[in-house]
Coordinates of C-alpha atoms in Angstrom, one line a residue:
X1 CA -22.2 7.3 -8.5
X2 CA -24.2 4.5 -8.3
X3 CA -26.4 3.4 -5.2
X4 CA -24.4 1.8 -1.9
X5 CA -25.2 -2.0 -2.2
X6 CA -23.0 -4.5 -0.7
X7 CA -19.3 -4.5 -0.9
X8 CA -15.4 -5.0 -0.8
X9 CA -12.1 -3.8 -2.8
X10 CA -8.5 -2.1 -2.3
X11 CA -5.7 -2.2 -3.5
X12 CA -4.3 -2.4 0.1
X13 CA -6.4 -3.4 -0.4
X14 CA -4.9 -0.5 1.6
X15 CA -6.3 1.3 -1.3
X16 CA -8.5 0.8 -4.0
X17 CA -6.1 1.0 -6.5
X18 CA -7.5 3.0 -9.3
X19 CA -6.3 4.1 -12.4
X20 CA -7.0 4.7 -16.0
X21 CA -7.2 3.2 -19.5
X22 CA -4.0 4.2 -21.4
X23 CA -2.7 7.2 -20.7
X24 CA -3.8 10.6 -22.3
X25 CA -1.8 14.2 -22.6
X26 CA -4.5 15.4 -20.6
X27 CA -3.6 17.8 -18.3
X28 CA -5.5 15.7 -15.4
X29 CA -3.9 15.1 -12.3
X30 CA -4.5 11.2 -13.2
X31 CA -2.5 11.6 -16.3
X32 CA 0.6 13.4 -14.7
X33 CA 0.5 11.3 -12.4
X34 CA 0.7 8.3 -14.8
X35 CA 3.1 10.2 -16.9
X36 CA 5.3 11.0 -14.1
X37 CA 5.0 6.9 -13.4
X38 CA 6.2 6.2 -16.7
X39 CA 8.5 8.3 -17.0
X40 CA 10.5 7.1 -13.8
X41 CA 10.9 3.3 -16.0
X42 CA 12.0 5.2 -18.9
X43 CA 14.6 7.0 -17.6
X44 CA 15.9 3.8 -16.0
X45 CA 18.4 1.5 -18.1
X46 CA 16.5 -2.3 -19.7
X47 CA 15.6 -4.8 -17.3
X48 CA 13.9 -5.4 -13.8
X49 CA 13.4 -2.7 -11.7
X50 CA 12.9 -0.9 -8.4
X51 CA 12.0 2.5 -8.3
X52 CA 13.9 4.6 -5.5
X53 CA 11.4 5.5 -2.9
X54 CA 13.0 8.8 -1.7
X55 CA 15.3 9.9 -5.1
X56 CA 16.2 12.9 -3.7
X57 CA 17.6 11.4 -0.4
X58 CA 21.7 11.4 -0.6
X59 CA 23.0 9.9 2.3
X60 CA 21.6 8.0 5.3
X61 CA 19.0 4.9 5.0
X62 CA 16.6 6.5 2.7
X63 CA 19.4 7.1 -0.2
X64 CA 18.7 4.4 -2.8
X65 CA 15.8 2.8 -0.9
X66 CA 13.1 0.5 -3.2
X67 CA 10.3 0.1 -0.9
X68 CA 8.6 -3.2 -1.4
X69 CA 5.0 -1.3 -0.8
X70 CA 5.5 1.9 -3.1
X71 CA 6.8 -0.2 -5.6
X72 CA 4.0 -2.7 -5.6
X73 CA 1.7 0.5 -5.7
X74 CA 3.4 2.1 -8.1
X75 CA 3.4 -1.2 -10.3
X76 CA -0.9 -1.9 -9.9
X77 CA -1.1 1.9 -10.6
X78 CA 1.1 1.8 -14.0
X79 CA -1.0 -1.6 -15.1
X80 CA -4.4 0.6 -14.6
X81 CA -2.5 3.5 -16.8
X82 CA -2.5 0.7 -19.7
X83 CA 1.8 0.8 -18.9
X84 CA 1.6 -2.9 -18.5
X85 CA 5.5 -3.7 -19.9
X86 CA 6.4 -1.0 -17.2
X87 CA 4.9 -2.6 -14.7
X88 CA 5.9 -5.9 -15.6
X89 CA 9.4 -4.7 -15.1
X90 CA 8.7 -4.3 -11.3
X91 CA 6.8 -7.5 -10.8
X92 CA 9.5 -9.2 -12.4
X93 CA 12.0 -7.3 -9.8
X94 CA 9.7 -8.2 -7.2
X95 CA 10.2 -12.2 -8.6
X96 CA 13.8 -12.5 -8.8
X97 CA 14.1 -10.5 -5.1
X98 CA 12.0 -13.6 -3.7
X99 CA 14.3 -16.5 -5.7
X100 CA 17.2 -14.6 -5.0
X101 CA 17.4 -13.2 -1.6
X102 CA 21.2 -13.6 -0.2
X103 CA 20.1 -15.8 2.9
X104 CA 16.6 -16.7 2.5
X105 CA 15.2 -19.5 0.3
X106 CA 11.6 -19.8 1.3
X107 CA 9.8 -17.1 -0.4
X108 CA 9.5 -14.2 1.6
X109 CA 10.4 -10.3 0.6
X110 CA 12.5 -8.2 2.4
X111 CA 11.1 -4.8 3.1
X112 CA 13.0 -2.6 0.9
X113 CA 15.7 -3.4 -1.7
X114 CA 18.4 -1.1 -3.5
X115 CA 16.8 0.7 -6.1
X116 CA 17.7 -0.1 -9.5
X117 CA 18.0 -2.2 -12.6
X118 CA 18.2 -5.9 -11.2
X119 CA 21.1 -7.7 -12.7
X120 CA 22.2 -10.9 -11.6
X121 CA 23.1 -12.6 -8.0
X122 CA 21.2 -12.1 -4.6
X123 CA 19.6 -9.2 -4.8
X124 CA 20.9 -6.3 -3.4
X125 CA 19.6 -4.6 -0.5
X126 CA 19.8 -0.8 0.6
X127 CA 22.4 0.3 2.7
X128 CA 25.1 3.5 3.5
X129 CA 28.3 4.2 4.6
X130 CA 28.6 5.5 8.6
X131 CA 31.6 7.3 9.0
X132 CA 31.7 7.4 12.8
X133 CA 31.1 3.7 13.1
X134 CA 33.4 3.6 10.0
X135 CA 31.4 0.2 8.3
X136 CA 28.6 -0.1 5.8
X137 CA 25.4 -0.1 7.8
X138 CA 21.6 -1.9 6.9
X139 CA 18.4 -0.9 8.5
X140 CA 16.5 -3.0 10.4
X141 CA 13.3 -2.5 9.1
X142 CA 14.1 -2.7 6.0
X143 CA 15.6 -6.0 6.2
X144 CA 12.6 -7.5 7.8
X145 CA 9.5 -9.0 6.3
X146 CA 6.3 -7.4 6.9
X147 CA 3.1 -8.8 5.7
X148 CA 1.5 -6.1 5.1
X149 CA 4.0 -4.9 2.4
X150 CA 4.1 -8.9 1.3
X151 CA 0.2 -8.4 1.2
X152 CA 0.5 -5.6 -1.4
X153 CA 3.1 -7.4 -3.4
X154 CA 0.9 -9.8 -4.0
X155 CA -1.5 -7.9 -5.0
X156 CA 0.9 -6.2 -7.5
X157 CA 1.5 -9.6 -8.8
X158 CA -2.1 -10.5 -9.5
X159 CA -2.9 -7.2 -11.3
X160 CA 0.1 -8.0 -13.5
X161 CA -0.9 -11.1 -14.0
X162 CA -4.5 -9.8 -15.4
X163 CA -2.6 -8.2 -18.2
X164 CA -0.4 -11.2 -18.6
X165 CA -0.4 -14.3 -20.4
X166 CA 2.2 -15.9 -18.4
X167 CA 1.5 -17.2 -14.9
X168 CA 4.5 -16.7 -13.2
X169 CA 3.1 -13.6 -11.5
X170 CA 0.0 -15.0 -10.2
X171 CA 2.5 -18.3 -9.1
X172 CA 4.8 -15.7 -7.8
X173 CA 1.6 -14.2 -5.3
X174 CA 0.9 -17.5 -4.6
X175 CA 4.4 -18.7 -3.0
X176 CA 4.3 -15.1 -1.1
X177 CA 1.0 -16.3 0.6
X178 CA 2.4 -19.3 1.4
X179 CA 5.3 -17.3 3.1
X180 CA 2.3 -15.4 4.8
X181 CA 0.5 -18.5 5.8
X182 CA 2.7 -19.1 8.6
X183 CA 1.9 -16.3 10.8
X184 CA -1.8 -17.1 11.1
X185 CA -2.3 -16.5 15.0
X186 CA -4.8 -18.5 17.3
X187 CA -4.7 -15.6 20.2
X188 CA -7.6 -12.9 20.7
X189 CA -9.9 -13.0 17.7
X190 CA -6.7 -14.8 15.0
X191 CA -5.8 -12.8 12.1
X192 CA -2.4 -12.6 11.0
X193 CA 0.5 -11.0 12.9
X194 CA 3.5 -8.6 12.0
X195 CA 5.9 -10.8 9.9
X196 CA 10.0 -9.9 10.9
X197 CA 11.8 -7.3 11.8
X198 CA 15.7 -7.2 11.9
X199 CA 19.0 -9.4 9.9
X200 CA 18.9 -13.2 9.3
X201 CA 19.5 -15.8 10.9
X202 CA 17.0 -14.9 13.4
X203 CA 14.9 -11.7 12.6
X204 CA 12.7 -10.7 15.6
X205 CA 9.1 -12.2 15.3
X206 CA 6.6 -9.4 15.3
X207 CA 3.9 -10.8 17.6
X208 CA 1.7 -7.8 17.1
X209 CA -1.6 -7.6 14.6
X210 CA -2.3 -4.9 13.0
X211 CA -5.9 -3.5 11.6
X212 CA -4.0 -2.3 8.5
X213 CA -1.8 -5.1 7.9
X214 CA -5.0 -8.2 7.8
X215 CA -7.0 -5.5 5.7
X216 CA -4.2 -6.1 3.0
X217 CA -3.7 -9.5 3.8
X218 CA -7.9 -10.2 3.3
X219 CA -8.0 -8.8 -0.4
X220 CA -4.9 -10.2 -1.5
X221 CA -6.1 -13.8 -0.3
X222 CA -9.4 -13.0 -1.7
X223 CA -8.1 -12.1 -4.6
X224 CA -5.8 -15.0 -5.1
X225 CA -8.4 -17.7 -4.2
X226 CA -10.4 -16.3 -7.0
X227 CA -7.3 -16.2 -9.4
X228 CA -6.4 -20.1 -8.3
X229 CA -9.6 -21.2 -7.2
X230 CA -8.1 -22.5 -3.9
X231 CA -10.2 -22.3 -0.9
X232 CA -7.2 -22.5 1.8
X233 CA -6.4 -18.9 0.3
X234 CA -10.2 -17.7 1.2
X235 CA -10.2 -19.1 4.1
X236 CA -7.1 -16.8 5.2
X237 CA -9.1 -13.9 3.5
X238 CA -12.0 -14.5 6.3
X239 CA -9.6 -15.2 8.9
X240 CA -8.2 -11.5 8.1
X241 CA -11.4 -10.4 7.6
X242 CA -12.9 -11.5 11.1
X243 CA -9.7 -9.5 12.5
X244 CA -10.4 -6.4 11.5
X245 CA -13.9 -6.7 11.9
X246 CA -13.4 -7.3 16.1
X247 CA -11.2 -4.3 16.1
X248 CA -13.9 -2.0 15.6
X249 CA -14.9 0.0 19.0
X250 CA -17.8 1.4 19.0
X251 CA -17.2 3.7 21.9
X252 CA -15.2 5.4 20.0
X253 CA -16.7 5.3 16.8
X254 CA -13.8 3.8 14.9
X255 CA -11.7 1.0 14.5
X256 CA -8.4 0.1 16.7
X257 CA -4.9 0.1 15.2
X258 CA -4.3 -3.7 15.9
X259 CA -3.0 -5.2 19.3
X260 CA -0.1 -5.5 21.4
X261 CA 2.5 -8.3 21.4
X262 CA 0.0 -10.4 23.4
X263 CA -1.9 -10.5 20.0
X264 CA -5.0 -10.0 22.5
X265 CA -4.8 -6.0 23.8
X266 CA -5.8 -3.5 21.8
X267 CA -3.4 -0.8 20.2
X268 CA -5.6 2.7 21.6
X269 CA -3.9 4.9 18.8
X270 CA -6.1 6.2 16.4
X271 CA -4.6 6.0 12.7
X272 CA -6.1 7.7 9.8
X273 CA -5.4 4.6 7.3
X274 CA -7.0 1.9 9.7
X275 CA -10.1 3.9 9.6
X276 CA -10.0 4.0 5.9
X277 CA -9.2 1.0 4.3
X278 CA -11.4 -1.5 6.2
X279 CA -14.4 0.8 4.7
X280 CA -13.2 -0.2 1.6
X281 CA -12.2 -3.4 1.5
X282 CA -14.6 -5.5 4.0
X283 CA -17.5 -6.6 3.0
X284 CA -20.7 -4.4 4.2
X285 CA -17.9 -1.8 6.0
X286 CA -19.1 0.8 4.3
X287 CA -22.4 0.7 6.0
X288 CA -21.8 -0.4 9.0
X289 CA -18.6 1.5 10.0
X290 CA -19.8 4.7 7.8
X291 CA -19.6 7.1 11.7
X292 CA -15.6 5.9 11.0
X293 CA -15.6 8.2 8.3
X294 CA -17.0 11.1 10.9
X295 CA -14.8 10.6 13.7
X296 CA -11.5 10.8 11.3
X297 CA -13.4 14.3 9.9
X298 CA -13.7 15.3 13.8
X299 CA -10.4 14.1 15.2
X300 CA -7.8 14.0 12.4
X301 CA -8.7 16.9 9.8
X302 CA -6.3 19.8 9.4
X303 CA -6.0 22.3 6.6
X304 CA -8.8 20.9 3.9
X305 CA -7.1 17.4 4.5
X306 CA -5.9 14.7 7.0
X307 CA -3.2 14.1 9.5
X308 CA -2.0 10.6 9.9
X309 CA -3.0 10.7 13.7
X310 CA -4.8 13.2 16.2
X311 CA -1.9 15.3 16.8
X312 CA -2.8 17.2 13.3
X313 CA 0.7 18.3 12.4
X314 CA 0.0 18.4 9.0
X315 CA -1.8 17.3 5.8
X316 CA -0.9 13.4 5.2
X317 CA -0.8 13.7 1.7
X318 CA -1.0 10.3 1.1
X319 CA -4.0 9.5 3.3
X320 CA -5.7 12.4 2.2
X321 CA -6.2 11.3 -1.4
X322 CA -7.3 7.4 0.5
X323 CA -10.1 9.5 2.2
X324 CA -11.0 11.9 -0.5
X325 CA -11.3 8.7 -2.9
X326 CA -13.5 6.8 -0.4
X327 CA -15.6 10.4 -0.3
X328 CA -16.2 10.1 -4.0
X329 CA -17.1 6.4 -4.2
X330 CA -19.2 7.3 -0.9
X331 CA -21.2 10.2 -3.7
X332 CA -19.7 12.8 -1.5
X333 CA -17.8 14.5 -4.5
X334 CA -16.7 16.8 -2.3
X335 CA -13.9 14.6 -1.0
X336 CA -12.0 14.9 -4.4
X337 CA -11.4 18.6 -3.9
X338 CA -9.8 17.6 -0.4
X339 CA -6.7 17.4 -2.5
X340 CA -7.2 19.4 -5.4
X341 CA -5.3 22.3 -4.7
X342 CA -2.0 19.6 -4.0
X343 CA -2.3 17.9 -8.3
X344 CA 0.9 19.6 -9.3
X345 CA 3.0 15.8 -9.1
X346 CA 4.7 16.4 -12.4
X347 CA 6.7 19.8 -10.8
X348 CA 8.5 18.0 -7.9
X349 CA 11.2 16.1 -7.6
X350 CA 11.0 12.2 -6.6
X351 CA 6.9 10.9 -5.8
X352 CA 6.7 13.6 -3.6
X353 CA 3.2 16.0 -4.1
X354 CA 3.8 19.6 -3.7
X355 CA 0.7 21.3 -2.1
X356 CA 1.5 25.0 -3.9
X357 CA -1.2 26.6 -2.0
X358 CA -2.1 24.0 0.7
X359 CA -1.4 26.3 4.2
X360 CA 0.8 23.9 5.2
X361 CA 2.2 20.2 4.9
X362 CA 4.2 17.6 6.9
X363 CA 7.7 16.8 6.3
X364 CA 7.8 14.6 9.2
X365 CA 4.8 11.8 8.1
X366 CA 3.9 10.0 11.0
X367 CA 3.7 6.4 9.5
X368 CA 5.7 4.7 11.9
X369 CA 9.3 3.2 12.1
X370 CA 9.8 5.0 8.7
X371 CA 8.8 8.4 10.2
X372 CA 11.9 8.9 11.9
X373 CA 14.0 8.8 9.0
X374 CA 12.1 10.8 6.3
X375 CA 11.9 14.5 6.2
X376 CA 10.2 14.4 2.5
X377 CA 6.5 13.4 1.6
X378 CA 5.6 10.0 1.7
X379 CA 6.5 8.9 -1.6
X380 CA 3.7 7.0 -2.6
X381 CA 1.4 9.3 -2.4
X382 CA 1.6 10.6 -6.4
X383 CA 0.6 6.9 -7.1
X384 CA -2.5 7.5 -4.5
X385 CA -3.3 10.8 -5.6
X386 CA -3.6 9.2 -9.2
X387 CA -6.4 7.5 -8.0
X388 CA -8.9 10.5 -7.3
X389 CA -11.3 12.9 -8.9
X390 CA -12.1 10.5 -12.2
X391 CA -15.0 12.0 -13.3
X392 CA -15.5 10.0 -16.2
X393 CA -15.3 6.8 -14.6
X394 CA -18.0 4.1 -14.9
X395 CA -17.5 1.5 -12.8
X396 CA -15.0 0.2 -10.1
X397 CA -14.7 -3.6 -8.9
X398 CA -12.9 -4.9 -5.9
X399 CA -9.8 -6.6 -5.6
X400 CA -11.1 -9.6 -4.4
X401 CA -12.6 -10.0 -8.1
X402 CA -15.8 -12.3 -6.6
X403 CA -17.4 -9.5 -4.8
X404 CA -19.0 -6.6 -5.3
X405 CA -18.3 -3.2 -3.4
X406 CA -20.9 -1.4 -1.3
X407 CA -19.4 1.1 -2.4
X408 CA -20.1 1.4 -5.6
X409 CA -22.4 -0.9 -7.9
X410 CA -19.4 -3.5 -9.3
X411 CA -18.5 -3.2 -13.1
X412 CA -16.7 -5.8 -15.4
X413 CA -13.5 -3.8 -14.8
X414 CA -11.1 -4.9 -12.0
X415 CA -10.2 -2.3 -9.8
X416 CA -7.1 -1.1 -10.7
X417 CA -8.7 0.0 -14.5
X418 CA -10.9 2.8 -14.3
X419 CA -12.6 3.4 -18.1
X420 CA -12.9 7.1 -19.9
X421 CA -15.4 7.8 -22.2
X422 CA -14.0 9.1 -25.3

């Protein structure tokens, strides 16, 4: 690994997305999990696409479910496999959801969509039959508008659109920060609140900010202001920025999970993810937030991984390959064995990871609202775990394109292609 000089990245931007030239028949836990990717789009019929975040789910508001975020992940992930048609098909299911949405006409995504080949009309969104209530029901969250999940579909946008020669994906980002733009909040140190929650006309206005959410939000401005060369869309990648930065306590030696509806108060919880993505996507983090990295070690690590909070109920599979991938740009190579015994993604069912000799993992992922209605793995964590242990990798740059990572000295590459020697 090279030296720790200065820095920022992600793809969420939660997440440095990472991934690798085109795919091999390696036996790698990379190349399953691009295999397994691409093999989700080729089972589906032609045409735009949203992959089914919980395929094993039959009934209830999981069954059928497209999460906007895993599909965006799923889609930067298949464009750093060298699968760039396949992930074209879900950027261009991501385009016609925005300029087709059956009540809204102003560019925003919903949440979560029916999974699928997009056809033609509004698109469809996910929803199941109650048989007490006896009517077809929609849930409320996945309805709404988050901007975090906007922030990632942007940035699945703008990786297409490096593989693209057309620029209706990088327009497409653009009208979704536009959407975004709106939310920009004057209270406490500004950022950018929640987005909606709940059915149209008048979806409830999340006035809350959170740590995670303006994390996204700064790379995928930062990363569109270098694809356009606007400045209004850096200046909203500072404004996150400065956000996240003033949510950092260093009392506790970590960094808040947002604030309460008064966009001022500070949210006590202690989340795994909000300690691990501002460390790789803000500028300098790395450095000067490195005891973050300790106090999720001390307070949040369970059975040779991570729980999503301090209760450690079990290995968040998901943000266990986040932290073992910041470990191993860090130089601590240790990190990418965090998860090595849980690299079996091609022998489940759905995006689920099977841990075949972890001691134990959750079924109930504490990720918020969605935790209440999941009793599988986070689904997106195959796409995440596809990210670590790439030994042969040579060089990683951050989403934001114009600036280098503290992380690790910055390559021609963008971040979401990782290059293998031959």
């Amino acid at each position: 690994m090279a030296r720790i000089e200065t820095f920022v990245w992600i793809v969420t931007t939660f997440i440095i997305i990472m991934a690798a030239t085109p795919l091999r028949a390696l036996a790698t836990p990379e190349a399953s999990a691009c295999g397994y990717l691409a093999g989700l789009i080729d089972k589906a019929p032609p045409g735009p696409l949203f992959l089914p975040s919980y395929p094993t789910v039959e009934s209830g508001p999981l069954h059928g479910a497209a999460y906007l975020y895993d599909n965006a992940v799923a889609a930067i992930a298949l464009v750093g496999c060298g699968e760039r048609d396949k992930a074209c098909r879900i950027g261009a299911a991501i385009l016609w959801a925005i300029d087709n949405d059956r009540t809204w006409h102003d560019g925003r995504p919903r949440n979560a969509y029916a999974a699928g080949v997009v056809a033609s009309g509004p698109a469809k969104l996910p929803g199941w039959w109650d048989n007490t209530q006896n009517k077809w029901l929609e849930d409320r969250y996945q309805v709404g508008s988050d901007n975090g999940n906007v922030a990632w579909a942007m940035l699945a946008l703008l990786s297409i659109d490096d593989v693209s020669a057309s620029s209706r994906f990088r327009d497409g980002a653009a009208r979704l920060g536009t959407w975004v733009a709106q939310w920009a909040d004057t209270r406490g140190t500004g950022g950018f609140t929640g987005g909606t929650f709940g059915h149209e006309p008048t979806p409830d206005v999340r006035t809350w900010k959170s740590t995670e959410h303006n994390t996204d939000l700064a790379a995928a401005f930062g990363l569109l202001a270098t694809r356009t060369g606007d400045s209004r869309w850096r200046d909203m990648a500072t404004a996150a920025e400065h956000f996240v930065d003033t949510m950092w306590d260093p009392a506790c030696a970590c960094f808040a999970a947002g604030t309460a509806e008064d966009g001022v108060t500070r949210n006590p919880i202690l989340a795994l993810d909000a300690q691990v993505w501002p460390l790789t996507a803000l500028p300098g983090a790395a450095k000067k937030f490195a005891s973050a990295i300790t106090t999720a070690e001390q307070r949040m690590s369970v059975d040779k991984g991570f729980s999503y909070g301090e209760d450690r109920d079990g290995v968040w599979t998901e943000g266990t390959s986040q932290m073992a991938l910041l470990l191993e740009l860090l130089g601590r190579t240790g990190g990418g064995k965090i998860v090595g015994r849980c690299n079996r993604i091609p022998e489940v069912a759905g995006w689920r990871v099977l841990c075949h000799k972890c001691p134990r993992a959750t079924d109930w992922v504490h990720v918020g609202y969605r935790s209440s209605q999941a009793t599988t793995l986070f689904p997106i964590a195959t796409s995440w775990r596809s990210f670590v242990g790439c030994s042969c990798r040579t060089g990683v740059q951050s989403l934001y394109g114009d600036k280098k990572t503290s992380v690790v000295k910055a390559a021609v590459a963008p971040v979401y292609q990782i290059h293998f020697r031959s």
